[in-house]
mmCIF file of C-alpha atoms in Angstrom:
data_model
loop_
_atom_site.group_PDB
_atom_site.id
_atom_site.type_symbol
_atom_site.label_atom_id
_atom_site.label_comp_id
_atom_site.label_asym_id
_atom_site.label_seq_id
_atom_site.Cartn_x
_atom_site.Cartn_y
_atom_site.Cartn_z
ATOM 1 C CA PHE S 23 0.000 0.000 0.000
ATOM 2 C CA VAL S 24 1.448 3.376 -1.027
ATOM 3 C CA VAL S 25 1.714 5.704 1.989
ATOM 4 C CA GLY S 26 4.040 8.393 0.593
ATOM 5 C CA LEU S 27 5.405 9.633 -2.710
ATOM 6 C CA GLY S 28 8.285 12.006 -3.377
ATOM 7 C CA ALA S 29 10.347 13.117 -6.346
ATOM 8 C CA LYS S 30 12.774 10.165 -6.009
ATOM 9 C CA TRP S 31 11.247 7.613 -3.608
ATOM 10 C CA VAL S 32 7.912 5.919 -2.862
ATOM 11 C CA MET S 33 7.116 4.582 0.633
ATOM 12 C CA LEU S 34 4.948 1.478 0.967
ATOM 13 C CA ALA S 35 3.448 -0.217 4.004
ATOM 14 C CA LEU S 36 4.738 -3.802 4.056
ATOM 15 C CA VAL S 37 2.143 -6.538 4.304
ATOM 16 C CA THR S 38 3.484 -9.859 5.591
ATOM 17 C CA ASP S 39 2.088 -13.355 5.201
ATOM 18 C CA GLY S 40 -1.579 -13.473 6.048
ATOM 19 C CA GLY S 41 -2.191 -9.776 5.433
ATOM 20 C CA PHE S 42 -0.629 -8.359 8.602
ATOM 21 C CA PHE S 43 1.219 -5.047 8.467
ATOM 22 C CA GLY S 44 4.940 -5.368 9.116
ATOM 23 C CA GLY S 45 6.965 -2.205 8.638
ATOM 24 C CA HIS S 46 7.655 0.035 5.666
ATOM 25 C CA ILE S 47 9.756 -0.090 2.525
ATOM 26 C CA ALA S 48 11.016 2.808 0.415
ATOM 27 C CA LEU S 49 11.718 2.055 -3.243
ATOM 28 C CA LYS S 50 13.671 4.288 -5.599
ATOM 29 C CA LEU S 51 11.207 5.310 -8.311
ATOM 30 C CA GLY S 52 13.744 4.820 -11.106
ATOM 31 C CA GLU S 53 14.028 1.124 -10.190
ATOM 32 C CA ILE S 54 10.320 0.307 -10.553
ATOM 33 C CA ARG S 55 9.626 -1.463 -13.862
ATOM 34 C CA SER S 56 6.040 -2.616 -13.353
ATOM 35 C CA VAL S 57 3.313 -2.759 -10.726
ATOM 36 C CA ARG S 58 0.664 -5.412 -10.279
ATOM 37 C CA LEU S 59 -2.252 -5.518 -7.905
ATOM 38 C CA ASP S 60 -2.458 -8.266 -5.299
ATOM 39 C CA GLY S 61 -5.809 -9.979 -5.723
ATOM 40 C CA SER S 62 -5.364 -12.369 -2.804
ATOM 41 C CA PHE S 63 -7.363 -12.422 0.402
ATOM 42 C CA GLN S 64 -4.412 -10.743 2.151
ATOM 43 C CA THR S 65 -5.308 -7.334 0.696
ATOM 44 C CA SER S 66 -8.898 -7.646 1.915
ATOM 45 C CA PHE S 67 -7.745 -8.870 5.321
ATOM 46 C CA ALA S 68 -5.260 -5.980 5.685
ATOM 47 C CA GLN S 69 -8.203 -3.599 5.277
ATOM 48 C CA THR S 70 -9.874 -5.131 8.359
ATOM 49 C CA ARG S 71 -6.852 -4.491 10.614
ATOM 50 C CA PRO S 72 -6.887 -1.712 13.230
ATOM 51 C CA GLU S 73 -3.859 -0.155 11.460
ATOM 52 C CA TRP S 74 -5.995 0.463 8.350
ATOM 53 C CA PRO S 75 -5.504 2.719 6.534
ATOM 54 C CA PRO S 76 -1.714 2.463 6.640
ATOM 55 C CA ALA S 77 0.272 5.683 7.027
ATOM 56 C CA LEU S 78 3.837 6.928 6.968
ATOM 57 C CA PRO S 79 5.764 6.050 10.135
ATOM 58 C CA GLU S 80 5.374 8.778 12.747
ATOM 59 C CA ARG S 81 8.509 10.894 13.093
ATOM 60 C CA ALA S 82 9.524 14.129 14.777
ATOM 61 C CA VAL S 83 11.043 15.040 11.396
ATOM 62 C CA PRO S 84 8.947 14.308 8.284
ATOM 63 C CA ILE S 85 10.306 11.576 6.014
ATOM 64 C CA ASP S 86 12.035 13.124 2.995
ATOM 65 C CA LEU S 87 11.141 11.119 -0.103
ATOM 66 C CA ASP S 88 12.546 13.703 -2.519
ATOM 67 C CA ASN S 89 16.204 12.639 -2.309
ATOM 68 C CA THR S 90 18.244 9.767 -0.944
ATOM 69 C CA ARG S 91 20.292 11.844 1.482
ATOM 70 C CA GLY S 92 17.139 13.273 3.013
ATOM 71 C CA LEU S 93 15.580 9.833 3.358
ATOM 72 C CA LEU S 94 18.662 8.449 5.125
ATOM 73 C CA ARG S 95 19.018 11.587 7.268
ATOM 74 C CA THR S 96 15.460 11.073 8.557
ATOM 75 C CA PHE S 97 16.382 7.679 9.997
ATOM 76 C CA ALA S 98 19.828 8.782 11.203
ATOM 77 C CA LEU S 99 18.192 11.446 13.353
ATOM 78 C CA ALA S 100 15.814 8.846 14.820
ATOM 79 C CA GLU S 101 18.675 6.368 15.491
ATOM 80 C CA GLN S 102 16.439 3.684 13.969
ATOM 81 C CA LEU S 103 17.491 0.432 12.342
ATOM 82 C CA VAL S 104 17.168 0.432 8.577
ATOM 83 C CA GLY S 105 17.806 -2.180 5.928
ATOM 84 C CA ILE S 106 19.717 -0.942 2.888
ATOM 85 C CA GLU S 107 19.827 -2.691 -0.471
ATOM 86 C CA ALA S 108 22.021 -1.502 -3.307
ATOM 87 C CA ASP S 109 22.046 -2.145 -7.040
ATOM 88 C CA TYR S 110 24.947 -4.592 -6.823
ATOM 89 C CA LYS S 111 25.001 -7.780 -8.878
ATOM 90 C CA PHE S 112 24.160 -9.822 -5.765
ATOM 91 C CA ARG S 113 21.062 -9.304 -3.614
ATOM 92 C CA ALA S 114 21.847 -8.496 -0.011
ATOM 93 C CA LYS S 115 20.433 -6.336 2.740
ATOM 94 C CA TRP S 116 22.654 -4.574 5.253
ATOM 95 C CA ILE S 117 20.974 -3.606 8.530
ATOM 96 C CA GLY S 118 22.083 -0.918 10.923
ATOM 97 C CA VAL S 119 21.708 2.722 11.914
ATOM 98 C CA PRO S 120 22.817 5.436 9.472
ATOM 99 C CA ASP S 121 25.792 7.119 11.107
ATOM 100 C CA GLU S 122 27.323 9.718 8.821
ATOM 101 C CA ILE S 123 26.690 11.117 5.370
ATOM 102 C CA ILE S 124 29.948 12.330 3.891
ATOM 103 C CA GLY S 125 30.127 13.331 0.243
ATOM 104 C CA PRO S 126 28.775 10.491 -1.910
ATOM 105 C CA TRP S 127 28.833 8.005 0.995
ATOM 106 C CA VAL S 128 26.534 7.006 3.835
ATOM 107 C CA TYR S 129 28.076 5.086 6.720
ATOM 108 C CA LEU S 130 25.960 2.467 8.452
ATOM 109 C CA ARG S 131 26.609 1.223 11.995
ATOM 110 C CA GLU S 132 25.803 -2.400 11.202
ATOM 111 C CA ILE S 133 24.277 -5.093 13.357
ATOM 112 C CA ASP S 134 24.933 -8.710 12.377
ATOM 113 C CA THR S 135 22.716 -11.801 12.353
ATOM 114 C CA HIS S 136 23.653 -12.503 15.986
ATOM 115 C CA ALA S 137 22.366 -9.039 17.046
ATOM 116 C CA VAL S 138 25.941 -7.879 17.680
ATOM 117 C CA TRP S 139 27.098 -4.421 16.595
ATOM 118 C CA ARG S 140 30.067 -4.318 14.216
ATOM 119 C CA ASP S 141 33.137 -2.387 15.367
ATOM 120 C CA LYS S 142 33.282 0.130 12.518
ATOM 121 C CA PRO S 143 30.654 1.675 10.240
ATOM 122 C CA ARG S 144 30.480 0.401 6.649
ATOM 123 C CA GLY S 145 30.277 2.857 3.757
ATOM 124 C CA PHE S 146 27.777 2.676 0.896
ATOM 125 C CA ARG S 147 27.629 4.869 -2.190
ATOM 126 C CA ILE S 148 24.416 6.839 -1.863
ATOM 127 C CA ARG S 149 23.576 6.711 -5.574
ATOM 128 C CA ARG S 150 23.630 2.879 -5.490
ATOM 129 C CA ILE S 151 20.980 2.548 -2.748
ATOM 130 C CA VAL S 152 17.667 1.405 -4.242
ATOM 131 C CA VAL S 153 15.677 0.008 -1.267
ATOM 132 C CA VAL S 154 15.380 1.116 2.364
ATOM 133 C CA THR S 155 13.277 -0.893 4.831
ATOM 134 C CA ILE S 156 12.273 0.138 8.337
ATOM 135 C CA GLY S 157 10.370 -1.507 11.163
ATOM 136 C CA ASP S 158 10.004 -4.960 9.605
ATOM 137 C CA ASN S 159 9.724 -8.005 11.871
ATOM 138 C CA TYR S 160 13.385 -8.991 11.402
ATOM 139 C CA GLN S 161 14.629 -5.510 12.311
ATOM 140 C CA ARG S 162 12.355 -5.327 15.355
ATOM 141 C CA ALA S 163 13.694 -8.705 16.552
ATOM 142 C CA LEU S 164 17.316 -7.568 16.030
ATOM 143 C CA ALA S 165 16.659 -4.359 17.964
ATOM 144 C CA ALA S 166 15.071 -6.318 20.822
ATOM 145 C CA MET S 167 18.016 -8.726 21.054
ATOM 146 C CA ALA S 168 20.834 -6.188 20.560
ATOM 147 C CA ASP S 169 23.059 -5.417 23.506
ATOM 148 C CA GLY S 170 22.075 -1.760 23.804
ATOM 149 C CA PRO S 171 22.039 0.971 21.181
ATOM 150 C CA ALA S 172 24.542 1.158 18.343
ATOM 151 C CA PRO S 173 27.975 2.169 19.637
ATOM 152 C CA ARG S 174 29.595 5.371 18.473
ATOM 153 C CA ASP S 175 33.277 5.581 17.628
ATOM 154 C CA PRO S 176 34.786 7.934 20.247
ATOM 155 C CA LEU S 177 37.244 9.235 17.641
ATOM 156 C CA VAL S 178 34.447 10.327 15.315
ATOM 157 C CA PRO S 179 32.630 13.514 16.366
ATOM 158 C CA GLU S 180 28.890 13.330 16.862
ATOM 159 C CA TRP S 181 27.091 13.456 13.523
ATOM 160 C CA SER S 182 24.785 16.329 12.758
ATOM 161 C CA PRO S 183 22.708 16.778 9.623
ATOM 162 C CA ARG S 184 24.196 18.848 6.856
ATOM 163 C CA PRO S 185 22.101 21.099 4.639
ATOM 164 C CA ALA S 186 19.975 19.068 2.227
ATOM 165 C CA SER S 187 21.422 18.556 -1.220
ATOM 166 C CA ARG S 188 20.363 16.639 -4.303
ATOM 167 C CA ASP S 189 21.973 13.259 -4.974
#
């Protein structure tokens, strides 16, 4: 279900098996080739849920769907786990908290499959990011099992948002 549309990104409410809501996914508009309607019972069931109609996740700062930096900055400010997928030849999702946005790179404080925080942030080219997920069941389970919030490198100064720019 579409809950937000910007110049570069669309935000959808995720529907999991059985028609239950389970987080949100942002897709880069330029990556969408076709859309098909889901005619299964799950769509009808989702409309009976108390969360209906789905909406954008509530934030102190509105979600910026007009550019990739703004989208990532929204979640960095909230210190929320995100899943990032890039347009690499292999399909993978990296999960963590956006840490810094420097030039053409975003650095993610990653959490692994054992709910353990990695020592150093990993960099991703912003222009290669095509999918961002938030609040799905896997991410909620990781957050619940993690040993505290994502650590910050004491040698890196606290991150603060830079003025918005186009990617």
